[in-house]
Amino acid sequence: MAEKPTSGEILGVPYNFERPSIGRMLSSYWQPGEGMLVEKPFGVGYTLNLANWRSWIVVLVAGGLLWQQESGPSDESEDRADEPVEVIVDDTDD
């Protein structure tokens, strides 16, 4: 039986299931001169190239959105969520 390949591409998406080493992990996330996305050191798909300034913008925006979500809604919206809501049903026919 033929041995299955541990790395390659399927429909243009890279995969790599070789055991990752520290050196390969570091070199995968820091590739100066490359684009914003680079192949993942382990798994399927792409990851951010931290040597590219655009990647840091993505990280900052994602962090800002996470911080905004974790800070929670204002107190007003929480108070209104507990109030009863009046529903009027009009079942008259024209």
CSV table of N, CA and C in Angstrom, one decimal:
chain,number,residue,atom,x,y,z
A,1,MET,N,0.8,-1.2,0.0
A,1,MET,CA,0.0,0.0,0.0
A,1,MET,C,0.9,1.2,0.0
A,2,ALA,N,0.6,2.2,-0.8
A,2,ALA,CA,1.4,3.4,-1.0
A,2,ALA,C,1.2,4.3,0.3
A,3,GLU,N,2.3,4.9,0.7
A,3,GLU,CA,2.2,5.8,1.8
A,3,GLU,C,1.6,7.2,1.4
A,4,LYS,N,0.7,7.7,2.3
A,4,LYS,CA,0.0,8.9,2.0
A,4,LYS,C,0.9,10.1,2.1
A,5,PRO,N,0.8,11.1,1.3
A,5,PRO,CA,1.7,12.3,1.4
A,5,PRO,C,1.3,13.1,2.6
A,6,THR,N,2.2,13.7,3.3
A,6,THR,CA,1.9,14.5,4.5
A,6,THR,C,1.9,15.9,4.2
A,7,SER,N,2.2,16.4,3.0
A,7,SER,CA,2.1,17.8,2.7
A,7,SER,C,1.8,17.9,1.2
A,8,GLY,N,1.1,19.0,0.8
A,8,GLY,CA,0.8,19.2,-0.6
A,8,GLY,C,-0.3,20.2,-0.7
A,9,GLU,N,-1.1,20.1,-1.8
A,9,GLU,CA,-2.2,21.0,-2.1
A,9,GLU,C,-3.4,20.2,-2.6
A,10,ILE,N,-4.6,20.7,-2.1
A,10,ILE,CA,-5.9,20.1,-2.6
A,10,ILE,C,-6.7,21.3,-3.0
A,11,LEU,N,-7.0,21.4,-4.3
A,11,LEU,CA,-7.8,22.5,-4.9
A,11,LEU,C,-7.2,23.8,-4.6
A,12,GLY,N,-5.9,23.9,-4.6
A,12,GLY,CA,-5.2,25.2,-4.4
A,12,GLY,C,-5.0,25.5,-2.9
A,13,VAL,N,-5.5,24.7,-2.0
A,13,VAL,CA,-5.3,25.0,-0.5
A,13,VAL,C,-4.2,24.1,0.0
A,14,PRO,N,-3.2,24.7,0.6
A,14,PRO,CA,-2.1,23.9,1.1
A,14,PRO,C,-2.4,23.1,2.4
A,15,TYR,N,-1.8,22.0,2.5
A,15,TYR,CA,-1.9,21.2,3.8
A,15,TYR,C,-0.5,20.7,4.2
A,16,ASN,N,-0.3,20.5,5.5
A,16,ASN,CA,1.0,20.0,6.0
A,16,ASN,C,0.7,19.3,7.3
A,17,PHE,N,0.9,18.0,7.3
A,17,PHE,CA,0.6,17.2,8.6
A,17,PHE,C,1.9,16.6,9.1
A,18,GLU,N,3.1,17.2,8.7
A,18,GLU,CA,4.4,16.7,9.3
A,18,GLU,C,4.5,17.3,10.7
A,19,ARG,N,5.1,16.6,11.5
A,19,ARG,CA,5.3,17.1,12.9
A,19,ARG,C,6.1,18.4,12.9
A,20,PRO,N,5.5,19.5,13.5
A,20,PRO,CA,6.2,20.8,13.4
A,20,PRO,C,7.3,20.9,14.4
A,21,SER,N,8.4,21.5,14.0
A,21,SER,CA,9.5,21.8,14.9
A,21,SER,C,9.4,23.3,15.2
A,22,ILE,N,10.1,23.7,16.3
A,22,ILE,CA,10.1,25.1,16.7
A,22,ILE,C,10.7,26.0,15.6
A,23,GLY,N,11.7,25.6,14.9
A,23,GLY,CA,12.3,26.3,13.8
A,23,GLY,C,11.3,26.5,12.7
A,24,ARG,N,10.6,25.5,12.3
A,24,ARG,CA,9.7,25.6,11.2
A,24,ARG,C,8.5,26.5,11.6
A,25,MET,N,8.1,26.4,12.9
A,25,MET,CA,7.0,27.2,13.4
A,25,MET,C,7.4,28.7,13.3
A,26,LEU,N,8.6,29.0,13.8
A,26,LEU,CA,9.0,30.4,13.8
A,26,LEU,C,9.2,30.9,12.4
A,27,SER,N,9.8,30.1,11.5
A,27,SER,CA,10.0,30.6,10.1
A,27,SER,C,8.7,30.7,9.3
A,28,SER,N,7.7,30.0,9.8
A,28,SER,CA,6.4,30.1,9.0
A,28,SER,C,5.7,31.3,9.4
A,29,TYR,N,5.8,31.8,10.6
A,29,TYR,CA,5.0,33.0,11.0
A,29,TYR,C,5.8,34.3,10.7
A,30,TRP,N,7.1,34.2,10.4
A,30,TRP,CA,7.9,35.4,10.1
A,30,TRP,C,8.7,35.2,8.8
A,31,GLN,N,8.1,35.7,7.7
A,31,GLN,CA,8.7,35.6,6.4
A,31,GLN,C,8.8,36.9,5.7
A,32,PRO,N,9.8,37.7,6.0
A,32,PRO,CA,10.0,39.0,5.4
A,32,PRO,C,10.0,38.9,3.9
A,33,GLY,N,9.4,39.8,3.2
A,33,GLY,CA,9.4,39.8,1.8
A,33,GLY,C,8.2,39.0,1.2
A,34,GLU,N,7.5,38.3,2.0
A,34,GLU,CA,6.3,37.6,1.5
A,34,GLU,C,5.1,38.4,1.7
A,35,GLY,N,4.0,37.9,1.2
A,35,GLY,CA,2.7,38.6,1.4
A,35,GLY,C,2.1,38.5,2.8
A,36,MET,N,0.9,38.9,3.0
A,36,MET,CA,0.3,38.9,4.3
A,36,MET,C,-0.1,37.5,4.7
A,37,LEU,N,-0.5,36.6,3.8
A,37,LEU,CA,-0.8,35.3,4.1
A,37,LEU,C,0.3,34.3,3.7
A,38,VAL,N,0.6,33.3,4.5
A,38,VAL,CA,1.6,32.3,4.2
A,38,VAL,C,1.0,31.0,4.6
A,39,GLU,N,1.6,29.9,4.1
A,39,GLU,CA,1.1,28.5,4.4
A,39,GLU,C,1.3,28.3,5.9
A,40,LYS,N,0.3,27.6,6.5
A,40,LYS,CA,0.4,27.2,7.9
A,40,LYS,C,1.5,26.2,8.1
A,41,PRO,N,2.2,26.2,9.2
A,41,PRO,CA,3.2,25.2,9.5
A,41,PRO,C,2.7,23.8,9.8
A,42,PHE,N,1.4,23.8,10.3
A,42,PHE,CA,0.7,22.5,10.5
A,42,PHE,C,-0.8,22.7,10.3
A,43,GLY,N,-1.4,21.8,9.6
A,43,GLY,CA,-2.8,21.9,9.3
A,43,GLY,C,-3.1,22.2,7.9
A,44,VAL,N,-4.3,22.8,7.7
A,44,VAL,CA,-4.8,23.1,6.4
A,44,VAL,C,-5.0,24.6,6.3
A,45,GLY,N,-4.5,25.2,5.2
A,45,GLY,CA,-4.8,26.6,4.9
A,45,GLY,C,-3.7,27.5,5.1
A,46,TYR,N,-4.0,28.8,5.4
A,46,TYR,CA,-3.0,29.9,5.5
A,46,TYR,C,-3.1,30.5,6.9
A,47,THR,N,-2.1,31.3,7.2
A,47,THR,CA,-2.0,32.0,8.4
A,47,THR,C,-1.4,33.4,8.2
A,48,LEU,N,-1.4,34.2,9.2
A,48,LEU,CA,-0.8,35.6,9.0
A,48,LEU,C,0.7,35.6,9.1
A,49,ASN,N,1.3,36.3,8.2
A,49,ASN,CA,2.8,36.5,8.2
A,49,ASN,C,3.1,37.7,9.0
A,50,LEU,N,3.6,37.5,10.2
A,50,LEU,CA,3.8,38.6,11.2
A,50,LEU,C,4.9,39.6,10.8
A,51,ALA,N,5.6,39.3,9.7
A,51,ALA,CA,6.7,40.2,9.2
A,51,ALA,C,6.0,41.2,8.3
A,52,ASN,N,4.8,41.1,8.0
A,52,ASN,CA,4.1,42.0,7.1
A,52,ASN,C,3.2,43.0,7.9
A,53,TRP,N,3.3,44.3,7.7
A,53,TRP,CA,2.6,45.3,8.5
A,53,TRP,C,1.1,45.1,8.4
A,54,ARG,N,0.6,44.6,7.3
A,54,ARG,CA,-0.9,44.5,7.1
A,54,ARG,C,-1.4,43.4,8.1
A,55,SER,N,-0.6,42.5,8.5
A,55,SER,CA,-1.0,41.4,9.4
A,55,SER,C,-1.2,42.0,10.8
A,56,TRP,N,-0.4,43.0,11.2
A,56,TRP,CA,-0.5,43.6,12.5
A,56,TRP,C,-1.8,44.5,12.5
A,57,ILE,N,-2.2,45.1,11.4
A,57,ILE,CA,-3.5,45.8,11.4
A,57,ILE,C,-4.7,44.8,11.6
A,58,VAL,N,-4.6,43.7,11.0
A,58,VAL,CA,-5.6,42.7,11.2
A,58,VAL,C,-5.7,42.2,12.6
A,59,VAL,N,-4.5,42.0,13.2
A,59,VAL,CA,-4.5,41.6,14.6
A,59,VAL,C,-5.0,42.7,15.5
A,60,LEU,N,-4.7,44.0,15.3
A,60,LEU,CA,-5.2,45.1,16.1
A,60,LEU,C,-6.7,45.2,16.0
A,61,VAL,N,-7.2,45.1,14.7
A,61,VAL,CA,-8.7,45.2,14.5
A,61,VAL,C,-9.4,44.1,15.2
A,62,ALA,N,-8.9,42.9,15.1
A,62,ALA,CA,-9.5,41.7,15.7
A,62,ALA,C,-9.5,41.9,17.3
A,63,GLY,N,-8.4,42.4,17.8
A,63,GLY,CA,-8.2,42.6,19.2
A,63,GLY,C,-9.2,43.7,19.7
A,64,GLY,N,-9.3,44.7,18.9
A,64,GLY,CA,-10.3,45.8,19.3
A,64,GLY,C,-11.7,45.3,19.3
A,65,LEU,N,-12.1,44.5,18.3
A,65,LEU,CA,-13.4,44.0,18.2
A,65,LEU,C,-13.7,43.0,19.4
A,66,LEU,N,-12.7,42.2,19.8
A,66,LEU,CA,-12.8,41.3,20.9
A,66,LEU,C,-13.0,42.1,22.2
A,67,TRP,N,-12.2,43.2,22.3
A,67,TRP,CA,-12.3,44.0,23.5
A,67,TRP,C,-13.6,44.7,23.6
A,68,GLN,N,-14.1,45.2,22.5
A,68,GLN,CA,-15.4,45.8,22.5
A,68,GLN,C,-16.5,44.8,22.9
A,69,GLN,N,-16.4,43.6,22.4
A,69,GLN,CA,-17.4,42.6,22.7
A,69,GLN,C,-17.4,42.2,24.2
A,70,GLU,N,-16.2,42.0,24.7
A,70,GLU,CA,-16.0,41.6,26.1
A,70,GLU,C,-16.4,42.7,27.1
A,71,SER,N,-16.3,44.0,26.7
A,71,SER,CA,-16.7,45.1,27.6
A,71,SER,C,-18.2,45.1,27.8
A,72,GLY,N,-18.9,44.5,26.9
A,72,GLY,CA,-20.4,44.3,27.1
A,72,GLY,C,-21.2,45.5,26.7
A,73,PRO,N,-22.5,45.3,26.6
A,73,PRO,CA,-23.4,46.4,26.2
A,73,PRO,C,-23.5,47.4,27.4
A,74,SER,N,-24.0,48.5,27.1
A,74,SER,CA,-24.2,49.5,28.1
A,74,SER,C,-25.3,49.1,29.1
A,75,ASP,N,-25.4,49.8,30.2
A,75,ASP,CA,-26.4,49.4,31.3
A,75,ASP,C,-27.8,49.7,30.8
A,76,GLU,N,-28.0,50.7,30.0
A,76,GLU,CA,-29.4,51.0,29.5
A,76,GLU,C,-30.0,49.8,28.7
A,77,SER,N,-29.2,49.2,27.9
A,77,SER,CA,-29.8,48.1,27.1
A,77,SER,C,-30.1,46.9,27.9
A,78,GLU,N,-29.3,46.7,29.0
A,78,GLU,CA,-29.6,45.6,29.9
A,78,GLU,C,-30.9,45.8,30.7
A,79,ASP,N,-31.1,47.0,31.1
A,79,ASP,CA,-32.3,47.4,31.8
A,79,ASP,C,-33.6,47.2,30.9
A,80,ARG,N,-33.5,47.6,29.7
A,80,ARG,CA,-34.6,47.5,28.8
A,80,ARG,C,-34.9,46.0,28.4
A,81,ALA,N,-33.9,45.2,28.5
A,81,ALA,CA,-34.1,43.8,28.1
A,81,ALA,C,-35.0,43.1,29.1
A,82,ASP,N,-35.0,43.6,30.4
A,82,ASP,CA,-35.8,42.9,31.4
A,82,ASP,C,-37.2,43.4,31.5
A,83,GLU,N,-37.6,44.5,30.8
A,83,GLU,CA,-38.9,45.1,30.8
A,83,GLU,C,-39.8,44.3,29.9
A,84,PRO,N,-41.1,44.2,30.3
A,84,PRO,CA,-42.1,43.5,29.5
A,84,PRO,C,-42.3,44.2,28.2
A,85,VAL,N,-42.7,43.5,27.2
A,85,VAL,CA,-43.0,44.1,25.9
A,85,VAL,C,-44.5,43.9,25.6
A,86,GLU,N,-45.1,45.0,25.2
A,86,GLU,CA,-46.5,44.9,24.8
A,86,GLU,C,-46.7,44.6,23.4
A,87,VAL,N,-47.4,43.5,23.1
A,87,VAL,CA,-47.6,43.1,21.7
A,87,VAL,C,-49.1,43.3,21.4
A,88,ILE,N,-49.4,44.0,20.3
A,88,ILE,CA,-50.8,44.2,19.8
A,88,ILE,C,-51.0,43.4,18.6
A,89,VAL,N,-52.0,42.5,18.6
A,89,VAL,CA,-52.3,41.7,17.4
A,89,VAL,C,-53.6,42.2,16.9
A,90,ASP,N,-53.6,42.6,15.6
A,90,ASP,CA,-54.8,43.1,14.9
A,90,ASP,C,-55.3,42.0,14.0
A,91,ASP,N,-56.4,41.3,14.4
A,91,ASP,CA,-56.9,40.2,13.6
A,91,ASP,C,-58.2,40.6,12.9
A,92,THR,N,-58.4,41.8,12.6
A,92,THR,CA,-59.5,42.2,11.8
A,92,THR,C,-59.3,42.1,10.3
A,93,ASP,N,-60.3,41.6,9.6
A,93,ASP,CA,-60.1,41.4,8.2
A,93,ASP,C,-60.6,42.7,7.5
A,94,ASP,N,-59.9,43.0,6.4
A,94,ASP,CA,-60.3,44.2,5.6
A,94,ASP,C,-61.5,43.9,4.7
